[in-house]
Short mmCIF file of C-alpha atoms in Angstrom, two decimals:
data_model
loop_
_atom_site.label_atom_id
_atom_site.label_comp_id
_atom_site.label_asym_id
_atom_site.label_seq_id
_atom_site.Cartn_x
_atom_site.Cartn_y
_atom_site.Cartn_z
CA UNK A 1 101.24 92.26 40.10
CA UNK A 2 98.83 90.22 42.23
CA UNK A 3 99.28 86.43 42.30
CA UNK A 4 95.95 84.66 41.88
CA UNK A 5 95.11 80.97 42.20
CA UNK A 6 91.95 79.62 40.57
CA UNK A 7 90.63 76.19 41.51
CA UNK A 8 88.33 74.59 38.96
CA UNK A 9 90.13 76.60 36.29
CA UNK A 10 89.13 74.33 33.40
CA UNK A 11 85.46 74.47 34.36
CA UNK A 12 83.13 76.84 32.55
CA UNK A 13 83.48 79.77 34.98
CA UNK A 14 87.14 79.17 35.80
CA UNK A 15 88.15 78.91 32.16
CA UNK A 16 86.58 82.22 31.17
CA UNK A 17 87.79 83.96 34.31
CA UNK A 18 91.41 82.93 33.86
CA UNK A 19 91.25 84.04 30.21
CA UNK A 20 90.29 87.55 31.40
CA UNK A 21 92.74 87.73 34.32
CA UNK A 22 95.85 86.45 32.51
CA UNK A 23 96.44 89.80 30.80
CA UNK A 24 96.94 91.72 34.05
CA UNK A 25 97.79 89.20 36.77
CA UNK A 26 99.98 86.22 37.52
CA UNK A 27 97.39 83.42 37.47
CA UNK A 28 97.99 79.83 38.52
CA UNK A 29 95.24 77.40 37.59
CA UNK A 30 94.35 74.04 39.09
CA UNK A 31 91.77 71.48 38.00
CA UNK A 32 91.39 67.72 38.36
CA UNK A 33 89.91 67.43 34.84
CA UNK A 34 87.12 65.08 35.87
CA UNK A 35 84.65 66.16 33.18
CA UNK A 36 84.98 65.80 29.42
CA UNK A 37 84.30 69.53 29.00
CA UNK A 38 87.11 70.50 31.38
CA UNK A 39 89.48 68.07 29.62
CA UNK A 40 88.69 69.77 26.31
CA UNK A 41 89.23 73.27 27.74
CA UNK A 42 92.43 72.26 29.57
CA UNK A 43 94.49 72.63 26.39
CA UNK A 44 93.69 76.35 26.40
CA UNK A 45 94.28 77.05 30.10
CA UNK A 46 97.58 78.78 30.82
CA UNK A 47 99.63 77.75 33.86
CA UNK A 48 97.41 74.73 34.53
CA UNK A 49 98.32 72.27 37.26
CA UNK A 50 96.36 69.05 36.94
CA UNK A 51 95.83 67.91 40.49
CA UNK A 52 93.16 67.12 43.00
CA UNK A 53 92.62 69.90 45.55
CA UNK A 54 92.59 67.33 48.34
CA UNK A 55 96.39 67.60 48.44
CA UNK A 56 98.45 70.51 49.78
CA UNK A 57 99.04 72.06 46.37
CA UNK A 58 99.56 75.67 47.52
CA UNK A 59 102.67 74.67 49.50
CA UNK A 60 104.33 73.51 46.28
CA UNK A 61 103.71 76.65 44.23
CA UNK A 62 106.64 78.92 43.38
CA UNK A 63 104.46 82.02 43.60
CA UNK A 64 102.22 82.04 46.65
CA UNK A 65 98.78 83.49 45.87
CA UNK A 66 97.47 86.64 47.49
CA UNK A 67 93.97 85.77 46.30
CA UNK A 68 92.34 82.36 45.88
CA UNK A 69 89.28 82.03 43.68
CA UNK A 70 87.71 78.70 44.57
CA UNK A 71 85.42 77.49 41.79
CA UNK A 72 86.13 73.76 41.99
CA UNK A 73 83.00 71.80 42.88
CA UNK A 74 80.87 68.85 42.04
CA UNK A 75 77.87 70.35 40.28
CA UNK A 76 74.37 69.25 39.37
CA UNK A 77 71.21 69.04 41.40
CA UNK A 78 69.91 65.66 40.22
CA UNK A 79 73.06 63.56 40.66
CA UNK A 80 73.63 65.00 44.14
CA UNK A 81 70.60 63.17 45.46
CA UNK A 82 72.05 59.86 44.24
CA UNK A 83 75.63 60.33 45.43
CA UNK A 84 75.49 62.53 48.52
CA UNK A 85 78.90 61.56 49.90
CA UNK A 86 80.64 62.63 46.68
CA UNK A 87 79.09 66.10 46.96
CA UNK A 88 79.98 66.44 50.63
CA UNK A 89 83.59 65.41 49.90
CA UNK A 90 84.09 67.44 46.72
CA UNK A 91 82.28 70.56 47.88
CA UNK A 92 82.46 70.79 51.66
CA UNK A 93 85.59 68.84 52.65
CA UNK A 94 87.61 70.19 49.73
CA UNK A 95 86.53 73.75 50.50
CA UNK A 96 87.79 73.24 54.05
CA UNK A 97 91.09 71.91 52.67
CA UNK A 98 91.51 74.97 50.43
CA UNK A 99 90.70 77.27 53.37
CA UNK A 100 93.27 75.48 55.55
CA UNK A 101 95.85 75.89 52.81
CA UNK A 102 94.99 79.58 52.56
CA UNK A 103 95.53 79.97 56.29
CA UNK A 104 98.84 78.08 56.22
CA UNK A 105 100.09 80.23 53.33
CA UNK A 106 98.74 83.51 54.71
CA UNK A 107 96.28 84.11 51.88
CA UNK A 108 94.02 86.95 52.98
CA UNK A 109 91.44 87.07 50.19
CA UNK A 110 89.12 84.23 49.21
CA UNK A 111 86.42 84.34 46.53
CA UNK A 112 84.18 81.31 46.14
CA UNK A 113 81.21 80.16 44.09
CA UNK A 114 77.97 79.38 45.83
CA UNK A 115 74.68 78.64 44.06
CA UNK A 116 71.09 79.74 43.83
CA UNK A 117 70.35 76.17 44.95
CA UNK A 118 71.00 77.28 48.55
CA UNK A 119 67.63 79.07 48.49
CA UNK A 120 64.23 77.49 48.89
CA UNK A 121 62.33 77.12 45.63
CA UNK A 122 59.69 79.79 45.35
CA UNK A 123 57.59 81.46 42.72
CA UNK A 124 58.80 85.01 43.34
CA UNK A 125 62.27 86.13 42.26
CA UNK A 126 65.04 85.15 44.65
CA UNK A 127 67.17 87.65 46.51
CA UNK A 128 69.81 87.49 49.22
CA UNK A 129 66.97 87.74 51.73
CA UNK A 130 65.15 84.67 50.40
CA UNK A 131 64.75 81.77 52.84
CA UNK A 132 67.42 79.09 52.69
CA UNK A 133 66.45 76.53 55.31
CA UNK A 134 64.75 73.99 53.02
CA UNK A 135 67.01 72.74 50.24
CA UNK A 136 65.58 70.46 47.59
CA UNK A 137 68.93 68.85 46.72
CA UNK A 138 72.10 67.73 48.43
CA UNK A 139 73.94 69.98 45.98
CA UNK A 140 72.14 72.99 47.50
CA UNK A 141 72.85 71.69 50.99
CA UNK A 142 76.55 71.23 50.20
CA UNK A 143 76.85 74.78 48.85
CA UNK A 144 74.96 76.16 51.87
CA UNK A 145 77.35 74.30 54.19
CA UNK A 146 80.26 75.80 52.26
CA UNK A 147 78.86 79.29 52.81
CA UNK A 148 78.62 78.69 56.55
CA UNK A 149 82.08 77.11 56.66
CA UNK A 150 83.68 80.02 54.81
CA UNK A 151 81.92 82.61 56.95
CA UNK A 152 83.06 80.99 60.20
CA UNK A 153 86.57 80.15 58.98
CA UNK A 154 87.22 83.66 57.70
CA UNK A 155 85.94 85.23 60.91
CA UNK A 156 88.19 82.96 62.99
CA UNK A 157 91.25 83.52 60.76
CA UNK A 158 90.96 87.18 59.76
CA UNK A 159 90.42 86.40 56.08
CA UNK A 160 88.23 88.35 53.68
CA UNK A 161 85.75 86.27 51.67
CA UNK A 162 83.31 87.03 48.90
CA UNK A 163 80.67 84.48 47.92
CA UNK A 164 79.29 84.54 44.41
#
């Protein structure tokens, strides 16, 4: 049975994902419960560790994960333009911390959430080939930086990553 760690497990995506995975996998969940919605869902999350991902939480787990699904992030386009440093810390710096923990614990597989906000706004439907050099929010910029960070980190450390 594969050991999976989900960050942001009480968030909307993390909550529903862990509900599906619990039947077939050993799932450990982590969330800092900063939103009222995640606090409400936390009661229903199995194997939840309430902690900030800035710490070295993987080192303290009994079952080391083979796969990390990193969904923890500060979300929202509008607020990101008012509190840029929060988004850079929560999204970029914390993603780097999780990647470093993956490397230290020999995690080979890393799935992470990006955003359509990395693409330039346009009138035609977006695709993976859409331009992404002009972000309209610091949220989009932070998620774009995470994509670049993950790509480089995984190349340098022989990890496999999938961005959603």
